Tab-separated table of C-alpha atoms in Angstrom:
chain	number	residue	atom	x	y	z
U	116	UNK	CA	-19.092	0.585	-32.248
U	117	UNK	CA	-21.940	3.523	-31.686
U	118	UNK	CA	-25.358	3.544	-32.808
U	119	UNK	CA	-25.347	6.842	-33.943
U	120	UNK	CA	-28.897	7.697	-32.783
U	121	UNK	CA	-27.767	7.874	-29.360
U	122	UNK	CA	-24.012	7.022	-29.320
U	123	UNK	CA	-25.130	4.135	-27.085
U	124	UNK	CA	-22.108	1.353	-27.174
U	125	UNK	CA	-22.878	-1.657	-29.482
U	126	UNK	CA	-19.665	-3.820	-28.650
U	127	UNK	CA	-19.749	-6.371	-25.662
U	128	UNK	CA	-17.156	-4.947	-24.357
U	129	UNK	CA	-18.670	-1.393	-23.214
U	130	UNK	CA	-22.206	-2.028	-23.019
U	131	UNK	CA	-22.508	-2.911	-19.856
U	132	UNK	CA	-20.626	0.060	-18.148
U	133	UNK	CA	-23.073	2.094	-20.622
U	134	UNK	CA	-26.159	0.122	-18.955
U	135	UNK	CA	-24.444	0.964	-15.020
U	136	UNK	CA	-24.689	5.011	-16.343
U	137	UNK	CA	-28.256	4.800	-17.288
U	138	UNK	CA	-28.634	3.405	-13.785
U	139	UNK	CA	-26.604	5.971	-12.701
U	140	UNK	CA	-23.879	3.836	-11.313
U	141	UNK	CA	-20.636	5.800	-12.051
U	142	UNK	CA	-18.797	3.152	-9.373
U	143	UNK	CA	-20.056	0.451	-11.383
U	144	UNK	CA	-19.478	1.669	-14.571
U	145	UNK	CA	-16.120	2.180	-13.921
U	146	UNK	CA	-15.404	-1.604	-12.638
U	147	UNK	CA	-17.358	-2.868	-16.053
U	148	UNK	CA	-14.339	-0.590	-17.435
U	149	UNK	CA	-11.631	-2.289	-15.366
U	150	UNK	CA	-12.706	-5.399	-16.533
U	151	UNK	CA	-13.475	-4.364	-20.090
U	152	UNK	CA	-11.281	-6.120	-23.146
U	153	UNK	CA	-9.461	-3.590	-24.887
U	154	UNK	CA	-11.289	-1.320	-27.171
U	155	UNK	CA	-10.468	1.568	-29.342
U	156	UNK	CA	-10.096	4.641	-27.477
U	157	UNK	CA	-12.628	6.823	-29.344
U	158	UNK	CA	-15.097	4.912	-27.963
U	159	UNK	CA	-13.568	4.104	-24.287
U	160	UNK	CA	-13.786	7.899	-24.315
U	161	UNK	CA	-17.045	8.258	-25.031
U	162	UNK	CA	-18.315	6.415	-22.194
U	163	UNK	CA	-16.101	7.810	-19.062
U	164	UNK	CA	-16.922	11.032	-20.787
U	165	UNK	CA	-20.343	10.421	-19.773
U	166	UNK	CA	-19.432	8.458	-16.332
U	167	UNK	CA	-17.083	12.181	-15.760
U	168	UNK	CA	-20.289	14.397	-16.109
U	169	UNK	CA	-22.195	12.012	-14.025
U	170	UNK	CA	-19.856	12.480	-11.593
U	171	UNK	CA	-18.662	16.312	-12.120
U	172	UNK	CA	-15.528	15.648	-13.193
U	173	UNK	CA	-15.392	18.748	-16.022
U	174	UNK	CA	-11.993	18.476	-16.358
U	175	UNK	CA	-12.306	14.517	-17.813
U	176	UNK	CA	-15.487	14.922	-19.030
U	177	UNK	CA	-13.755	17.720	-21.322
U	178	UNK	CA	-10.583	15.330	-22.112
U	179	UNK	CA	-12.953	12.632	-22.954
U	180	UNK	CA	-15.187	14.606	-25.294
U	181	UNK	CA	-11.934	15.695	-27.195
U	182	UNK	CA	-9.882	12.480	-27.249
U	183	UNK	CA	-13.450	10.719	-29.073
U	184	UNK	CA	-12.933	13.732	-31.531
U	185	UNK	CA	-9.394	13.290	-32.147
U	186	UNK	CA	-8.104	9.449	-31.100
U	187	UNK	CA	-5.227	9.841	-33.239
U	188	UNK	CA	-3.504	12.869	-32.047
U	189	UNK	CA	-0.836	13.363	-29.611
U	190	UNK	CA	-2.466	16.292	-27.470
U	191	UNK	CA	-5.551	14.669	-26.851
U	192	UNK	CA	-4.393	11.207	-26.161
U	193	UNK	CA	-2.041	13.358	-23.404
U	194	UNK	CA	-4.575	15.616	-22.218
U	195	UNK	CA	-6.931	12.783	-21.609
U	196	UNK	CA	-4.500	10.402	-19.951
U	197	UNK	CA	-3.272	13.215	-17.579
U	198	UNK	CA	-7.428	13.162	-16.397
U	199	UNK	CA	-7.230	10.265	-15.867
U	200	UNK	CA	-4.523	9.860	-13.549
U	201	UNK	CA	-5.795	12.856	-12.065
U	202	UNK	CA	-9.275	11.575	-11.098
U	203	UNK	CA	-8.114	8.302	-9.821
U	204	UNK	CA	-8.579	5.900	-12.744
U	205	UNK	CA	-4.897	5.556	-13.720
U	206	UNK	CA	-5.996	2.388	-15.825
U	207	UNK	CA	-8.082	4.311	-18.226
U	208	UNK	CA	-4.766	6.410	-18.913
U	209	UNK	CA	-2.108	3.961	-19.350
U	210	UNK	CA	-3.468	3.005	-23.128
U	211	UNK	CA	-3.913	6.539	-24.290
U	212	UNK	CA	-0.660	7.051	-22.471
U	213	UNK	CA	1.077	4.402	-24.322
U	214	UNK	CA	-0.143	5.539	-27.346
U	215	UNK	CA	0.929	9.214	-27.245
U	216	UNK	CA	4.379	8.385	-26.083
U	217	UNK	CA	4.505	6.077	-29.113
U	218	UNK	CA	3.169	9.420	-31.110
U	219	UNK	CA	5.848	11.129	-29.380
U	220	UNK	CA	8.780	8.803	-28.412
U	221	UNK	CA	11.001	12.060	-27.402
U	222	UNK	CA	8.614	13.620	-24.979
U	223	UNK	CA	10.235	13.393	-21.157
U	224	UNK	CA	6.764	14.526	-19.517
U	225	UNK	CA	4.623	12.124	-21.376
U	226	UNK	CA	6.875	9.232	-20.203
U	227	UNK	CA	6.584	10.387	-17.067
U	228	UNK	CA	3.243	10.572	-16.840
U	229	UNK	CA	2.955	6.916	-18.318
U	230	UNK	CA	5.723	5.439	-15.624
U	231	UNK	CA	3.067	7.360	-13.419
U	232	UNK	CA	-0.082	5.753	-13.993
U	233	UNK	CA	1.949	2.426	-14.436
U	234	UNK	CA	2.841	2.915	-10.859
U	235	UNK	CA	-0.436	3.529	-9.507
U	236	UNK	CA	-1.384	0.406	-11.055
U	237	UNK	CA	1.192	-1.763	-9.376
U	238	UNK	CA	2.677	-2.534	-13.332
U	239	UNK	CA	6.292	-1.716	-11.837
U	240	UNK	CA	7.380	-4.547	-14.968
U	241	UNK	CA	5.630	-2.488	-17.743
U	242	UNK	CA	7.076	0.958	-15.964
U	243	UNK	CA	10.618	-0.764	-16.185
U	244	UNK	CA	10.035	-1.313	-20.077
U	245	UNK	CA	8.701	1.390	-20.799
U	246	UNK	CA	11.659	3.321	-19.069
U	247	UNK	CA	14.262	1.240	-20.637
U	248	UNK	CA	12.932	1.862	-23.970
U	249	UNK	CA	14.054	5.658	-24.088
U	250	UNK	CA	17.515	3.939	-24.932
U	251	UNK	CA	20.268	6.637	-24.380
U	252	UNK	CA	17.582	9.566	-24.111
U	253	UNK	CA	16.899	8.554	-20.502
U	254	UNK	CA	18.080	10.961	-17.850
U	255	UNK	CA	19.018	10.939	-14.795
U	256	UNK	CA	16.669	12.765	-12.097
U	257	UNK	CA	13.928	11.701	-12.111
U	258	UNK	CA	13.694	9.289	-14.936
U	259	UNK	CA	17.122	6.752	-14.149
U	260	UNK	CA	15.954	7.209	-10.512
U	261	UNK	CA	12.098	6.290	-11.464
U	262	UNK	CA	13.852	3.369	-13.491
U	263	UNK	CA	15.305	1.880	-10.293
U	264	UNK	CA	12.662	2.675	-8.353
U	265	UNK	CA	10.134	0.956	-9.768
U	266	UNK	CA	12.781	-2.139	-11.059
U	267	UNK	CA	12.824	-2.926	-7.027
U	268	UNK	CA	9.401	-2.810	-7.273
U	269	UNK	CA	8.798	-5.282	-9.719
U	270	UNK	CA	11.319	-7.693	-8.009
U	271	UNK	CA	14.329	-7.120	-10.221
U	272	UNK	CA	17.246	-6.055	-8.026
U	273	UNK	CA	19.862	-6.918	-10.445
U	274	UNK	CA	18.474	-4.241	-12.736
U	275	UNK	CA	17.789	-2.083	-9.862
U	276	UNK	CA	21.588	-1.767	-8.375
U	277	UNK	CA	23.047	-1.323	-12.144
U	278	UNK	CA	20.993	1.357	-12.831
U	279	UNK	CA	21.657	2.912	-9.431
U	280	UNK	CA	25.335	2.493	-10.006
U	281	UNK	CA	25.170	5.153	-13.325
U	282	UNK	CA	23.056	7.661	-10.706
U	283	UNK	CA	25.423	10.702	-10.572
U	284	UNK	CA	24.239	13.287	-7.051
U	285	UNK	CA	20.967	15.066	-7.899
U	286	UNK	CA	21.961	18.576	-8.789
U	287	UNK	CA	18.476	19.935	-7.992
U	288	UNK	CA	18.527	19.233	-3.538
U	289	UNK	CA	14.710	18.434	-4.303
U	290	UNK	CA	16.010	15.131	-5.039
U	291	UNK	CA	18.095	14.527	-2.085
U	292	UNK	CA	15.623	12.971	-0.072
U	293	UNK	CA	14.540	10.714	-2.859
U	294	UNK	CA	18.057	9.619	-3.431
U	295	UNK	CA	18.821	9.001	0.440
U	296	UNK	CA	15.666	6.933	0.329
U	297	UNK	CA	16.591	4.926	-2.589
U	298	UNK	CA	20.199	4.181	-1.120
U	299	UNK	CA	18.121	2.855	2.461
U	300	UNK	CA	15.879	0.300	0.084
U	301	UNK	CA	19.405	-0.993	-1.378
U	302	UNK	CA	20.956	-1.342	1.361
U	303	UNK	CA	18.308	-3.340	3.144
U	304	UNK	CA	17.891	-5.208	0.391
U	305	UNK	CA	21.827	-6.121	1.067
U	306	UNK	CA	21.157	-7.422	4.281
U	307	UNK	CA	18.041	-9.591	3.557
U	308	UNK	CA	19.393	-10.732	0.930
U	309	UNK	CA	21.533	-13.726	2.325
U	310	UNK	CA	18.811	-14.977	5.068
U	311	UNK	CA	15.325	-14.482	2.828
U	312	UNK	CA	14.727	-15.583	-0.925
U	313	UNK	CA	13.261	-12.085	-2.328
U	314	UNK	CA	11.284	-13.862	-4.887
U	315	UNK	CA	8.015	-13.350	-5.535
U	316	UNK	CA	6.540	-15.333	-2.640
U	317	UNK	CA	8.910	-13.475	0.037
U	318	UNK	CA	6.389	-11.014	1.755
U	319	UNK	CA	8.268	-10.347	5.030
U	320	UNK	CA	11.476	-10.141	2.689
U	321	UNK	CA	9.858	-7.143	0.583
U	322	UNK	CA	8.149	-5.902	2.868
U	323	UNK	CA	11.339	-4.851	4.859
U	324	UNK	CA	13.348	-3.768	1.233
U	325	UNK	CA	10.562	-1.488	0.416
U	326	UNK	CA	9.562	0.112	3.597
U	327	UNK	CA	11.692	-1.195	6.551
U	328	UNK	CA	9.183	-2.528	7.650
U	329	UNK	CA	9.572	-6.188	9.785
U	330	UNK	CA	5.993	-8.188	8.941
U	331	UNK	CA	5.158	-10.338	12.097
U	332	UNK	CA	2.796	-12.871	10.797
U	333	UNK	CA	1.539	-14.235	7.527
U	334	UNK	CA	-2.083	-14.801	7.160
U	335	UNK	CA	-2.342	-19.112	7.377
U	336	UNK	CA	-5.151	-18.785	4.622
U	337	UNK	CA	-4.910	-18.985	1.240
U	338	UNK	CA	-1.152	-18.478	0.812
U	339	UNK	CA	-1.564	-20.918	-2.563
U	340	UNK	CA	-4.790	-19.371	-3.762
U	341	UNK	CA	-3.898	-15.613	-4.234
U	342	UNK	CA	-3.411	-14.217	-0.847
U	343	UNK	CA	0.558	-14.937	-0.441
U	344	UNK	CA	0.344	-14.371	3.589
U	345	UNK	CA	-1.648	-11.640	3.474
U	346	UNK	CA	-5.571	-11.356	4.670
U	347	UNK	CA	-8.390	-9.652	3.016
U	348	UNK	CA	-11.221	-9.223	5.152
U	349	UNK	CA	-9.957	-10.111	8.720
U	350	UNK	CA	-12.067	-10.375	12.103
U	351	UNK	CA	-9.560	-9.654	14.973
U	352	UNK	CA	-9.561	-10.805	17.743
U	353	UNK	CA	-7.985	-10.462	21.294
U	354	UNK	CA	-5.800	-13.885	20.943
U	355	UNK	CA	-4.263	-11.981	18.107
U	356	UNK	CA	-3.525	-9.285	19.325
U	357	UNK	CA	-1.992	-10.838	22.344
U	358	UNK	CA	-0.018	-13.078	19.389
U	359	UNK	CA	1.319	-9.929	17.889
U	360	UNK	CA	2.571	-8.366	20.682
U	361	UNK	CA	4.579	-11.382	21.999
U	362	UNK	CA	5.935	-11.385	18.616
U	363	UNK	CA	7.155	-8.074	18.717
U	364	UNK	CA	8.489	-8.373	22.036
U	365	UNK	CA	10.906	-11.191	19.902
U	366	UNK	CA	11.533	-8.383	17.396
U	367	UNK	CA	13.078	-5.832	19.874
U	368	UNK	CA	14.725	-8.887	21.265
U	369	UNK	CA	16.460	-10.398	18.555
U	370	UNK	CA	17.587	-6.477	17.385
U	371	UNK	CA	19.009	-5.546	20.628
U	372	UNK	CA	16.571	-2.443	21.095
U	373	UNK	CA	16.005	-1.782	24.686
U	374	UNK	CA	12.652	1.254	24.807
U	375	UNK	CA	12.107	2.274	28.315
U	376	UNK	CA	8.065	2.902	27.866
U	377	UNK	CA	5.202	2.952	25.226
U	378	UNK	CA	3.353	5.195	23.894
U	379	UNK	CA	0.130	5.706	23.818
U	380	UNK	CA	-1.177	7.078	20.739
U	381	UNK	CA	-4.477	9.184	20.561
U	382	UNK	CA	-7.120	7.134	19.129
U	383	UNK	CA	-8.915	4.411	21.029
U	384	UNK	CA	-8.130	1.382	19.879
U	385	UNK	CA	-4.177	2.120	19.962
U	386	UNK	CA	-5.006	3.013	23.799
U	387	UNK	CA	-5.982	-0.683	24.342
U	388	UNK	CA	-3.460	-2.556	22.430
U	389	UNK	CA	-0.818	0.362	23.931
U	390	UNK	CA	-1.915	-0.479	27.206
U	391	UNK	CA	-1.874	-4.091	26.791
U	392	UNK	CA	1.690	-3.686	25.149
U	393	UNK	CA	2.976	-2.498	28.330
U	394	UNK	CA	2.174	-5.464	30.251
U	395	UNK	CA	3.153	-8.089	27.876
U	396	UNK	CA	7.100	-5.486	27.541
U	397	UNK	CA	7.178	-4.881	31.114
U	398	UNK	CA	7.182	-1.110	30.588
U	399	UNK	CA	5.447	1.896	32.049
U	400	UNK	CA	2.411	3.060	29.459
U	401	UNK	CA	2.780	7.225	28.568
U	402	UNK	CA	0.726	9.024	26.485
U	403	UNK	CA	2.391	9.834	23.128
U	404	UNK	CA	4.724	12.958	23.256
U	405	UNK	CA	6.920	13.671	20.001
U	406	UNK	CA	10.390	13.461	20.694
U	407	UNK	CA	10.429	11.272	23.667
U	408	UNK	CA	13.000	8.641	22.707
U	409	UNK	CA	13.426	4.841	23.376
U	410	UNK	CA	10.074	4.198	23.289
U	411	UNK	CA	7.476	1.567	21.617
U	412	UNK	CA	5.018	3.859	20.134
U	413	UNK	CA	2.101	1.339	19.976
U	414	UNK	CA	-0.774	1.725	16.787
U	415	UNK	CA	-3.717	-0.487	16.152
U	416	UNK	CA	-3.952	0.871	13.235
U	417	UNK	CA	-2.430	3.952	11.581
U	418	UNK	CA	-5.484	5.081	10.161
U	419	UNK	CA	-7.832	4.806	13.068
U	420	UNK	CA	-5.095	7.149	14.434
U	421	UNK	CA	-4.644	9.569	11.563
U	422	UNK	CA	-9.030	10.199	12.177
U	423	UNK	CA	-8.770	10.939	15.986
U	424	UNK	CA	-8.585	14.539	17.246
U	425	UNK	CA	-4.711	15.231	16.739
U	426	UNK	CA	-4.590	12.702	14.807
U	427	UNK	CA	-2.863	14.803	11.868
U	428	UNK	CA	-0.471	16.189	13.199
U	429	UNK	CA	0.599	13.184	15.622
U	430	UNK	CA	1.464	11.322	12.235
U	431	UNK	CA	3.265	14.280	10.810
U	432	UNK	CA	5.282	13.772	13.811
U	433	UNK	CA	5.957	10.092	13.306
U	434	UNK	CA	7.328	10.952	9.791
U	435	UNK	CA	10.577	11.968	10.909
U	436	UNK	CA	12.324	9.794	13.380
U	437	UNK	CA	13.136	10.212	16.914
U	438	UNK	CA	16.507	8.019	18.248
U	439	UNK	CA	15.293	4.922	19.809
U	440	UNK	CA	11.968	5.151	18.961
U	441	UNK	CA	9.951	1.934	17.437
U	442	UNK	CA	6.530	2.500	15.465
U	443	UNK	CA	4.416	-0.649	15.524
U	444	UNK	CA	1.349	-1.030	14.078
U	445	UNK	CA	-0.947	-4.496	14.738
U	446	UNK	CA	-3.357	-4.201	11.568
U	447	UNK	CA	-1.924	-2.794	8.017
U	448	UNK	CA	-4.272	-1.899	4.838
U	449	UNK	CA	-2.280	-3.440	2.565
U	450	UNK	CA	-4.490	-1.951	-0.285
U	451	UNK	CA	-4.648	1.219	1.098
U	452	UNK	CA	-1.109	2.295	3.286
U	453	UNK	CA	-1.552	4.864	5.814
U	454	UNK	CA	0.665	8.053	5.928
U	455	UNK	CA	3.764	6.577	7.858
U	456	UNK	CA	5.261	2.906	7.249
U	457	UNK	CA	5.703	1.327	10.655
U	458	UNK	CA	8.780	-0.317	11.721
U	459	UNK	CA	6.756	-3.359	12.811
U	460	UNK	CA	3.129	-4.715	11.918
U	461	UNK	CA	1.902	-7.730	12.930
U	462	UNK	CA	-0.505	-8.422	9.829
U	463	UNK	CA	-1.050	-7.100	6.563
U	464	UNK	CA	-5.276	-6.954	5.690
U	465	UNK	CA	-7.388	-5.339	2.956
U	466	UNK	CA	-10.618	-5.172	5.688
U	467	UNK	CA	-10.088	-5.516	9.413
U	468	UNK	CA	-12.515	-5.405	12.404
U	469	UNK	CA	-11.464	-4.693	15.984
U	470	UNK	CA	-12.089	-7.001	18.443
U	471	UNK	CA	-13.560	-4.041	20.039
U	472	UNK	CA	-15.863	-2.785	17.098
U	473	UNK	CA	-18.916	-4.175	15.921
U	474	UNK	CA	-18.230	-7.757	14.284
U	475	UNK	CA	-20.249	-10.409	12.869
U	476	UNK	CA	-21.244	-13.553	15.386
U	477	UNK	CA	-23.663	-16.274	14.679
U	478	UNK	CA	-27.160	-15.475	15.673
U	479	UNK	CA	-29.574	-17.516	17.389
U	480	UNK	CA	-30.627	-18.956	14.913
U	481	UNK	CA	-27.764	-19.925	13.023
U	482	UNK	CA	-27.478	-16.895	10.670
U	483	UNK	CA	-24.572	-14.516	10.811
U	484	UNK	CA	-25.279	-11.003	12.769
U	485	UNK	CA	-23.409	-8.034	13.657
U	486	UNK	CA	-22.622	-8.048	17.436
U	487	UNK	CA	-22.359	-5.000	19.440
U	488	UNK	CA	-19.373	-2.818	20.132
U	489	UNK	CA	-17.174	-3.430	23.498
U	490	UNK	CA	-17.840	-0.542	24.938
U	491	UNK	CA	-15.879	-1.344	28.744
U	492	UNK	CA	-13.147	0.697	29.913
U	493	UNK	CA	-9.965	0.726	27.717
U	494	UNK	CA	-8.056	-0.974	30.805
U	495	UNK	CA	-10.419	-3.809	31.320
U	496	UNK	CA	-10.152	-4.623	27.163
U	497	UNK	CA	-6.068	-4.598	27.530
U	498	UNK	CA	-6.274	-7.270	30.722
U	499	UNK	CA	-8.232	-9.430	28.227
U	500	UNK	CA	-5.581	-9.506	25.565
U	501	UNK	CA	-2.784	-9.835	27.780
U	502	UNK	CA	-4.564	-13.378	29.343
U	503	UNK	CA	-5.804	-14.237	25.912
U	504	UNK	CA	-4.475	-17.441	23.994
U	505	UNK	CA	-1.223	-16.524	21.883
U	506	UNK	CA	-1.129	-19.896	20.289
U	507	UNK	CA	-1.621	-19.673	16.464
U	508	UNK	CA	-4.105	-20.476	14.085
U	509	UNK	CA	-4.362	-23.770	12.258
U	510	UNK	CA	-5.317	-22.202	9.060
U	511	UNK	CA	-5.956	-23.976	5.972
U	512	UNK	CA	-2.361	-26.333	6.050
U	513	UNK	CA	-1.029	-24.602	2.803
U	514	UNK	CA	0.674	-21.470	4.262
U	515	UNK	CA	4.431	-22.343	5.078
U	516	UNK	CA	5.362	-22.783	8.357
U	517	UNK	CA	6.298	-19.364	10.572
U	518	UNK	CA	7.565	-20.054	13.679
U	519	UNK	CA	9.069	-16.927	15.936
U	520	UNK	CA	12.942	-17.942	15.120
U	521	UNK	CA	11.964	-17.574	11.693
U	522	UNK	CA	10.875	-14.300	12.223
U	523	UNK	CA	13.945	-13.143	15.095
U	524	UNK	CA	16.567	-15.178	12.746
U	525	UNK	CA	15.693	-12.358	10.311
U	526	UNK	CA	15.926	-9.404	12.469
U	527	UNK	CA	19.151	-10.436	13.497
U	528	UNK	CA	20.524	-10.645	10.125
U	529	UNK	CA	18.659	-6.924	9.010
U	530	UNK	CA	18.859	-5.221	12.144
U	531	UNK	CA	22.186	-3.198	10.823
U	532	UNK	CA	19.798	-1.654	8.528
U	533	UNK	CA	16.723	-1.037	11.034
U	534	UNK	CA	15.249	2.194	11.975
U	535	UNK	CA	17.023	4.286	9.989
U	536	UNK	CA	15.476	7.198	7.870
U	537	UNK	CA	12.028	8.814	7.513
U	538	UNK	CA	8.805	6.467	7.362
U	539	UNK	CA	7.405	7.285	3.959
U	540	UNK	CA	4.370	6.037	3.091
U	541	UNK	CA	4.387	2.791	1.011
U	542	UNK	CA	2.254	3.418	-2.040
U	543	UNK	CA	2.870	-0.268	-3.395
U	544	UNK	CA	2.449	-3.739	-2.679
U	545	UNK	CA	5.821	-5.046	-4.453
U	546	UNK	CA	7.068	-7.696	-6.181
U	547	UNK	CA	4.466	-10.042	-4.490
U	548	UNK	CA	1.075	-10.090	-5.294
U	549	UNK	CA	-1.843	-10.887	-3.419
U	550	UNK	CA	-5.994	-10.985	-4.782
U	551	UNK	CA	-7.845	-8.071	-4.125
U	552	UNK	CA	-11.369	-8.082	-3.352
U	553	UNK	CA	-13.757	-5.218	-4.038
């Protein structure tokens, strides 16, 4: 409820995003929202109508003003939903979403829009059933295709291939490259089947049926406590690195690819690892070129590279695939997935720090401080990695065991299905779920 003297929330459940706004903490206000139990939608609306003109939003703040006028009717409950998504806060959508398709069961573009904001949630289950639920009124491009899409997603590949199976050809050629996708994430899921579980614990197995992408290493922390092999924040560290590469030297091994260099990418940090790389492959070190094939093109990380000087349009040109040619990236945002999907990572981390970047150390006196970049010569950083310690962390005891012919075992059995097709960017963490931290 509203006092009405200053339509200030009353209920538990809203004050305290209305108490971040009078601080004027829009961020905040929108995590006490997050967390919020549900409420009616009048009154959600009232508030991230305000948080919206605190933050300029005039497009929300418009939505919101009309859907707190009108929480019962189909156009506003749309209208406000599609801001939503919009803006970045596809949670806020999903229940005025839900509530104007059930307003409006036969409306295509309001399902749509609700399978959308479902998707940006990582609710691939509830995107399923709410799918599924159109009965016989479902069609075929985009929604069938959406249906299986997002069934993979959610872990259910028995759902997933029947669906596909009823998928006639696209007759619009906008959805040919959708389709060809969709038929790649199948078909790897084929091969990994037989030699990896796919259940909701199997992040190297989804990780390659989503993206193609072979994961090198699970984080040995909290596997049992939320993090399922991957890390959150991560301090890197040259014996990693050095751990990663050896790994993927096992990769290219165990899936008969034989590159004749590496590539160097632009930014700084894909330099060192890229010229460390070399030494540990035994191949000559060139600076990227698009098109050159049978090459290792080496990444710290994808972002770092998408920020440096050409950095655009070097990973418009790692999109589309050149024969022979391997993208490997050490350190994946698992939260947040750059532009391309790599063929190879060696972790997946929410918050990662260079070995070279400013880290935290313990101070002198025993408190934690932030060290100083390494700012030597790229060459001199790449020696150190290549004579650092590969042996691996001890970790807390409850992640399962990973040795390397766990890992090559794999490749061998998937590498049919390997490097083939564009490297779209992964907008979802899967079937397995790991804690998030703010």
């Amino acid at each position: 409820m509203f006092s009405r003297r200053n339509r200030r929330p009353t209920s538990p459940e809203l004050a305290a995003a209305w108490e971040c706004l009078d601080g004027g903490d829009v961020p905040g206000a929108l995590r006490e929202l997050r967390r919020a139990a549900p409420a009616p939608l009048g009154q959600v609306a009232v508030v991230v109508g305000r948080a919206a003109e605190a933050a300029g939003f005039d497009d929300l703040r418009k939505a919101a003003t009309a859907l707190a006028a009108n929480p019962d009717r189909v156009r506003p409950l749309y209208d406000y939903g599609y801001a939503c998504v919009e803006r970045g806060v596809s949670y806020l959508a999903i229940p005025a979403l839900r509530e104007a398709v059930r307003l409006a069961p036969g409306s295509a573009g309001m399902l749509r829009e609700l399978v959308s904001a479902y998707e940006d949630e990582g609710r691939h289950r509830e995107a399923v059933d709410a799918l599924l639920a159109a009965g016989d009124g479902l069609g075929d491009w985009p929604d069938r295709y959406l249906l299986v899409f997002n069934a993979v997603l959610a872990g259910d590949l028995e759902l997933a291939r029947r669906q596909h199976a009823l998928l006639p050809a696209p007759a619009d050629d906008t959805w040919f490259g959708a389709r060809d996708r969709q038929n790649r994430v199948l078909a790897r899921a084929a091969t990994a089947g037989p030699v990896s579980p796919l259940d909701h614990s199997d992040l190297r197995g989804w990780q390659y049926v989503m993206g193609g992408t072979v994961l090198g290493a699970l984080s040995p922390y909290g596997f049992d406590a939320g993090m399922t092999g991957r890390y959150a924040w991560f301090q890197d560290s040259h014996d990693m690195c050095l751990r990663g590469l050896l790994r993927l030297k096992a990769v290219l091994a165990a899936a008969e690819a034989r590159p004749r260099s590496v590539s160097l990418l632009p930014d700084r940090g894909s330099r060192i690892l890229g010229l460390a790389a070399a030494e540990v492959l035994g191949l000559p070190a060139r600076p990227f070129e698009a098109g050159r094939e049978d090459t290792v093109v080496i990444a710290y990380d994808l972002d770092d590279t998408a920020r440096a000087e050409q950095g655009p349009e070097v990973i418009g040109q790692l999109f589309h695939r050149t024969p022979g040619q391997v993208l490997h990236e050490h350190a994946c945002c698992w939260t947040d997935p750059p532009a391309v999907t790599a063929d190879s990572v060696t972790l997946l981390h929410q918050s990662a720090v260079a070995p070279w970047d400013a880290g935290l150390r313990q101070g002198a006196d025993g408190g934690v401080e932030r060290g100083e970049a390494d700012g030597r010569r790229e060459a001199e950083i790449a020696a150190e990695i290549v004579g650092a310690d590969p042996a691996p962390e001890e970790g807390d005891g409850q992640t399962p065991a990973d040795p390397v012919e766990r890992l090559t075992d794999f490749v061998s059995a998937v590498c049919g299905t390997w490097l083939q097709g564009d490297r779209a960017r992964l907008g979802s963490s899967g079937p397995v779920a790991s804690s998030r931290f703010l």
